[in-house]
């Protein structure tokens, strides 16, 4: 165990980030606790109620219900599971824009529901008309994305909520990544803006809590009943989570981060991250790359495969969209200095624009 | 965030324990890593391969495949999922003794398979004949328990494996809790002893790693293919885990604990824990309680509800079996001194045996 985790100096691909110091400290303190066993670990169980309440503040939900999940995948899967249990149909369907996270594909496989993936529009947002056409009486859930993984785009959430209502389906918003930056934008994305039933918001992404800390919020606490399983030996009556033993570190660091950063610290971080994304987008454009405008702190640019591979070789942790574009996620650990170093490497690998042919002589 | 986690001084109910100091140190060091994103976090990804290989050593599996899960619930659910995917039937069934963990009930609900729960024998072990009768051609999986949650019992694993083979089902062993004590007993429980396809063994229980660290091992790596989901943006081709982002802390602390403790440290710990369990069982019996003999370090005793409640009131973290017996799990943090203090409280609450009527005077 002499292995050292790499530093975050060259990590531009992660949806997660370095936990805030206060979040790290709380995680370490609660490392050996298990909110999945509240009869044994009552303190962390109490902290989880506080975490959910504070996540509700972020997502426009008074009297919030939900829990701190292992991450966005679990939260999304559980939202699909709630919808499946509520549906009358033997094999209901879920309607999702193609910008939805792959965890919904996993959920559909695990839960044996049909996933109807519909196209996005020219700006990578859900195509409302396509969603409307795909939704029918067997639709159990409509998914909207508030901060997509590939391009950081926000779907028209209120309108999608109306589509869901029209077919008597539940409406889920995946704000796993976007949830801690969207409050500082003009987007309509949460329970206060639309008819949202369930929402994913991950403290361990832009929330600067320690992994594993995902968040599932539900508009009505009876929705959690769909997930409840009896727990014979735990001195509690039932368990709504997908996992059993859970991380007290994630729960405690969520509370610590929210206590420290909501709302001022997150607002300041959003400003820094967004400014970084816009700066990087501008510089890449100046180098001649096609750039997808960063409406949230995430930049996508059409960099060739050899350039991409060379940047990976140089130690940069970067990844690609499904269409092959370079993605840079401007999480809190991504500083301007890092981006400057990265851009210098990109510039070096960029084929020189052909110099205008000299006409003298 | 001034909350402090309670100490382990009075925790007798947890299947988890305080992580070993080297495991804690490794968890803290890898707190901000994510083995679910190996393209970004290659070091912890490499550590996970080592963790799986070392878990294979414990469970009698050379060339081990599998992964470090969030816990036993995920590992058990994934085993059921593999079996469901392998089955031809639309709605296959899973045969499990009633001593099986409630995570299988959760798995059956999530995965929509039929769970056939069969009785245990007088010693709380799977009744082989009952399992044989319940298994049929629609059985996708037979479950055996190696260290049951309520009584620490080990099912007849080789024989259950034969029952599974006879109906062409997969065979799963749940050694989530028992896996780190069974190697020091005469029980036949693992891949080397029987025809086992999948096995759960949790480092964060008797393995003294930090939460969350469960283990899923598979006899043949192609079994993991049943779980694979494409991962478009992660610079890896697919993901077999149920969750997405995962805890590097759990992975690193698993490797650290195994490096430090396997096999000598675990053997010594087993001896201490087993001696503690036998001592406690003897003392409770002497106080007049019916005790279930601790064949592994777990004691169950028929303590009345008022006594149980009074012990909880006194701050002891204890829990009950489904039939209402007190359970004491002798995990590594449970010392003889703790048990002596606990027993003193039990004795004080025990109704005095009627003194023989004095015949003098």
XYZ file of C-alpha atoms in Angstrom, chain A residues 7-352:
346
model
C -2.896 14.621 -7.573
C -5.733 16.572 -9.151
C -3.243 18.802 -11.022
C -4.091 17.317 -14.398
C -7.628 15.992 -13.821
C -9.977 17.716 -16.269
C -12.345 14.786 -16.885
C -13.926 14.124 -13.517
C -17.452 15.048 -12.513
C -16.129 14.782 -8.953
C -13.571 17.014 -7.317
C -11.384 17.398 -4.284
C -13.595 17.623 -1.229
C -13.599 20.976 0.558
C -11.312 20.843 3.634
C -14.246 20.945 6.053
C -15.971 18.188 4.096
C -12.831 16.087 4.131
C -12.434 16.576 7.868
C -16.039 15.498 8.517
C -15.650 12.481 6.225
C -12.588 11.321 8.115
C -14.331 11.773 11.441
C -17.366 9.730 10.377
C -15.435 7.134 8.367
C -16.500 4.236 10.571
C -20.223 4.982 10.761
C -23.127 3.520 8.818
C -26.319 5.501 8.205
C -27.795 2.245 6.894
C -28.024 1.037 10.503
C -29.670 3.936 12.371
C -30.317 1.859 15.493
C -26.565 1.462 15.925
C -25.359 4.792 14.493
C -27.975 7.375 15.501
C -25.727 10.433 15.158
C -24.999 9.940 11.489
C -28.611 9.077 10.914
C -29.578 12.435 12.384
C -26.965 14.090 10.156
C -28.573 12.452 7.137
C -31.893 14.112 7.958
C -30.040 17.407 8.080
C -28.305 16.678 4.777
C -31.631 16.001 3.079
C -33.164 19.149 4.498
C -30.216 21.236 3.305
C -30.300 19.608 -0.140
C -33.957 20.599 -0.210
C -32.898 24.222 0.336
C -30.660 23.982 -2.724
C -33.325 22.344 -4.866
C -36.326 24.458 -3.890
C -38.032 21.826 -1.749
C -39.316 22.717 1.705
C -39.972 19.682 3.937
C -37.623 17.625 1.818
C -37.639 13.841 1.839
C -35.018 11.575 0.353
C -31.661 10.178 1.301
C -27.926 10.384 0.676
C -27.228 7.727 -1.946
C -23.962 6.211 -3.117
C -24.093 8.536 -6.108
C -26.126 9.714 -9.043
C -26.426 6.260 -10.558
C -28.190 4.921 -7.483
C -30.393 8.006 -7.219
C -31.402 7.799 -10.878
C -32.028 4.063 -10.646
C -34.188 4.553 -7.578
C -36.218 7.225 -9.353
C -36.890 4.789 -12.181
C -37.740 2.118 -9.604
C -40.270 4.379 -7.873
C -41.904 5.052 -11.220
C -41.957 1.374 -12.152
C -43.621 0.453 -8.859
C -46.218 3.189 -9.334
C -47.037 2.120 -12.864
C -49.913 -0.198 -13.625
C -48.260 -1.692 -16.641
C -46.320 -4.880 -16.596
C -43.499 -3.334 -18.576
C -43.686 0.442 -18.429
C -41.447 2.800 -20.376
C -39.205 5.697 -19.470
C -38.780 8.608 -21.869
C -35.407 10.313 -21.814
C -33.494 12.694 -24.102
C -30.328 11.218 -25.599
C -28.361 13.583 -23.366
C -29.447 11.525 -20.340
C -26.728 9.843 -18.319
C -25.868 6.201 -19.036
C -27.051 5.304 -15.538
C -30.579 5.346 -16.953
C -29.560 2.638 -19.403
C -28.210 0.671 -16.481
C -31.419 1.298 -14.552
C -33.540 0.165 -17.480
C -31.534 -3.055 -17.755
C -31.643 -3.774 -14.028
C -35.313 -2.861 -13.644
C -36.492 -4.270 -16.976
C -38.309 -1.187 -18.178
C -38.255 0.093 -21.734
C -36.079 3.124 -22.248
C -37.268 5.382 -25.025
C -34.360 7.619 -25.951
C -35.406 10.662 -27.939
C -33.233 13.129 -29.867
C -31.980 16.429 -28.551
C -32.215 19.697 -30.467
C -29.365 21.570 -32.158
C -28.256 22.917 -28.791
C -28.113 19.447 -27.172
C -31.270 20.005 -25.123
C -34.283 17.691 -25.004
C -36.450 18.127 -28.085
C -39.821 18.819 -26.486
C -41.825 17.696 -29.456
C -39.908 14.421 -29.625
C -40.510 13.802 -25.913
C -44.182 14.579 -26.353
C -44.464 12.095 -29.186
C -42.627 9.352 -27.323
C -44.653 9.638 -24.113
C -47.818 7.578 -23.936
C -50.087 5.940 -21.391
C -47.476 3.277 -20.642
C -44.912 5.928 -19.752
C -44.047 5.685 -16.060
C -41.369 8.362 -16.025
C -40.149 11.307 -18.043
C -36.533 12.329 -17.422
C -35.178 15.849 -17.755
C -31.507 16.708 -17.493
C -30.383 19.807 -15.623
C -26.712 19.991 -16.495
C -25.912 17.230 -18.948
C -22.777 15.127 -18.640
C -21.521 15.822 -22.117
C -22.344 19.464 -22.750
C -23.670 20.873 -19.454
C -27.029 21.621 -21.022
C -30.298 22.227 -19.160
C -33.507 20.819 -20.626
C -36.767 22.837 -20.625
C -37.733 21.469 -17.211
C -41.158 23.101 -16.644
C -42.343 22.044 -20.098
C -41.086 18.491 -19.640
C -42.961 18.378 -16.342
C -46.139 19.256 -18.191
C -45.560 16.498 -20.721
C -45.168 14.021 -17.870
C -48.364 15.227 -16.204
C -50.286 14.973 -19.449
C -49.636 11.219 -19.613
C -49.908 10.720 -15.847
C -46.232 9.831 -15.528
C -43.782 10.873 -12.835
C -41.154 13.475 -13.696
C -37.526 13.106 -12.686
C -34.814 15.739 -12.993
C -31.197 14.631 -13.113
C -29.249 17.506 -11.586
C -26.503 15.220 -10.299
C -23.781 17.444 -11.641
C -25.651 20.716 -12.181
C -27.441 20.986 -8.848
C -24.763 23.011 -7.091
C -24.252 25.545 -9.887
C -27.775 26.009 -11.241
C -29.013 28.004 -8.212
C -26.756 30.832 -9.405
C -28.096 30.898 -12.948
C -31.426 31.918 -14.452
C -32.372 28.368 -15.393
C -35.618 26.851 -14.168
C -34.593 23.418 -12.981
C -35.953 22.427 -9.567
C -39.012 21.655 -7.421
C -39.847 25.336 -7.090
C -39.830 25.905 -10.839
C -41.732 22.923 -12.122
C -43.846 19.922 -11.303
C -40.938 17.680 -10.316
C -41.485 14.389 -8.466
C -37.932 13.182 -7.937
C -34.542 14.809 -8.367
C -30.926 13.706 -8.273
C -28.381 16.137 -6.854
C -24.925 14.870 -5.919
C -22.978 16.499 -3.105
C -19.821 14.658 -4.231
C -19.781 16.436 -7.590
C -19.981 20.258 -7.621
C -21.097 20.117 -3.956
C -17.495 19.451 -2.848
C -18.422 16.628 -0.453
C -16.400 13.416 -0.294
C -17.259 10.360 -2.389
C -19.665 8.572 -1.939
C -22.389 11.185 -1.566
C -25.226 11.258 -4.042
C -28.626 12.717 -3.337
C -32.153 11.570 -4.100
C -34.936 13.999 -3.242
C -38.650 13.269 -3.558
C -41.438 15.794 -3.651
C -43.770 13.611 -1.604
C -42.356 11.315 1.046
C -44.816 8.560 0.181
C -42.826 8.072 -3.019
C -40.104 6.529 -0.838
C -42.576 3.876 0.313
C -42.238 2.305 -3.127
C -38.643 1.478 -2.233
C -39.139 0.195 1.302
C -37.913 -3.260 2.216
C -38.308 -4.814 5.677
C -35.157 -4.974 7.804
C -35.512 -7.758 10.339
C -32.446 -7.235 12.544
C -31.721 -3.507 12.404
C -34.060 -2.126 15.066
C -35.680 -0.035 12.343
C -38.707 -0.999 10.352
C -37.628 -0.623 6.766
C -34.986 0.586 4.368
C -35.585 2.610 1.220
C -32.010 2.690 -0.014
C -30.624 0.449 -2.729
C -27.520 -0.408 -0.745
C -27.509 -1.638 2.861
C -24.443 -0.506 4.748
C -23.735 3.061 3.644
C -21.013 5.612 4.045
C -21.228 7.884 7.049
C -18.303 9.779 5.524
C -20.457 10.830 2.581
C -23.315 11.956 4.804
C -21.180 13.907 7.275
C -19.154 15.593 4.578
C -22.361 16.611 2.789
C -23.600 18.416 5.878
C -20.200 19.984 6.483
C -19.900 21.221 2.889
C -23.420 22.641 2.832
C -22.977 24.315 6.196
C -19.754 25.924 4.982
C -20.597 26.797 1.390
C -24.330 27.272 0.905
C -25.060 29.653 -0.635
C -22.151 32.135 -0.723
C -19.270 29.728 -1.166
C -20.999 27.812 -3.926
C -21.967 31.044 -5.672
C -18.353 32.248 -5.653
C -17.163 28.868 -6.890
C -19.708 28.888 -9.693
C -18.467 32.321 -10.798
C -14.860 31.131 -10.852
C -15.673 27.878 -12.642
C -17.914 29.536 -15.198
C -15.311 32.230 -15.898
C -12.690 29.503 -16.371
C -14.923 27.615 -18.768
C -15.628 30.722 -20.814
C -11.964 31.659 -20.910
C -10.962 28.172 -22.061
C -13.701 28.114 -24.676
C -12.507 31.451 -26.046
C -8.872 30.356 -26.201
C -9.719 27.060 -27.903
C -11.802 28.932 -30.424
C -8.910 31.299 -31.042
C -6.774 28.254 -31.820
C -9.294 27.314 -34.470
C -11.308 24.607 -32.717
C -15.072 24.280 -32.913
C -16.314 24.843 -29.374
C -19.694 24.116 -27.821
C -20.567 27.218 -25.830
C -20.266 26.535 -22.095
C -23.635 27.495 -20.632
C -22.484 25.757 -17.427
C -18.837 25.165 -16.395
C -18.157 22.439 -18.956
C -16.381 22.929 -22.264
C -16.591 20.638 -25.289
C -14.339 21.185 -28.305
C -13.735 19.352 -31.521
C -10.138 18.235 -31.027
C -8.723 15.545 -33.302
C -8.054 12.048 -31.999
C -4.254 12.302 -32.391
C -4.255 15.559 -30.413
C -6.505 14.029 -27.785
C -4.264 10.987 -27.481
C -1.147 13.167 -27.251
C -2.716 15.170 -24.431
C -3.526 11.936 -22.557
C 0.080 10.843 -23.149
C 1.209 14.126 -21.621
C -0.646 13.145 -18.444
C -3.844 15.139 -18.848
C -6.903 13.269 -17.568
C -9.432 14.163 -20.222
C -12.369 12.395 -21.800
C -14.627 12.623 -24.815
C -18.280 13.070 -25.633
C -20.095 10.321 -27.496
C -19.367 12.211 -30.729
C -15.677 12.347 -29.906
C -15.287 15.933 -28.718
C -12.856 16.735 -25.925
C -14.669 17.494 -22.650
C -13.198 19.654 -19.914
C -15.222 19.774 -16.692
C -14.447 22.931 -14.732
C -14.909 21.515 -11.251
C -13.630 23.413 -8.203
C -10.131 21.920 -8.325
C -9.662 23.124 -11.912
C -7.834 26.430 -11.639
C -6.982 29.004 -14.287
C -3.298 28.047 -13.924
C -4.123 24.417 -14.736
C -6.109 25.481 -17.767
C -3.270 27.734 -18.925
C -0.840 24.826 -18.742
C -3.320 22.622 -20.555
C -3.922 25.199 -23.257
C -0.195 25.608 -23.815
C 0.007 21.865 -24.500
C -2.984 22.051 -26.807
C -1.455 24.972 -28.709
C 1.786 23.065 -29.188
C -0.144 20.168 -30.703
C -2.278 22.355 -32.912
C -1.336 22.325 -36.574
C -0.218 25.854 -37.492
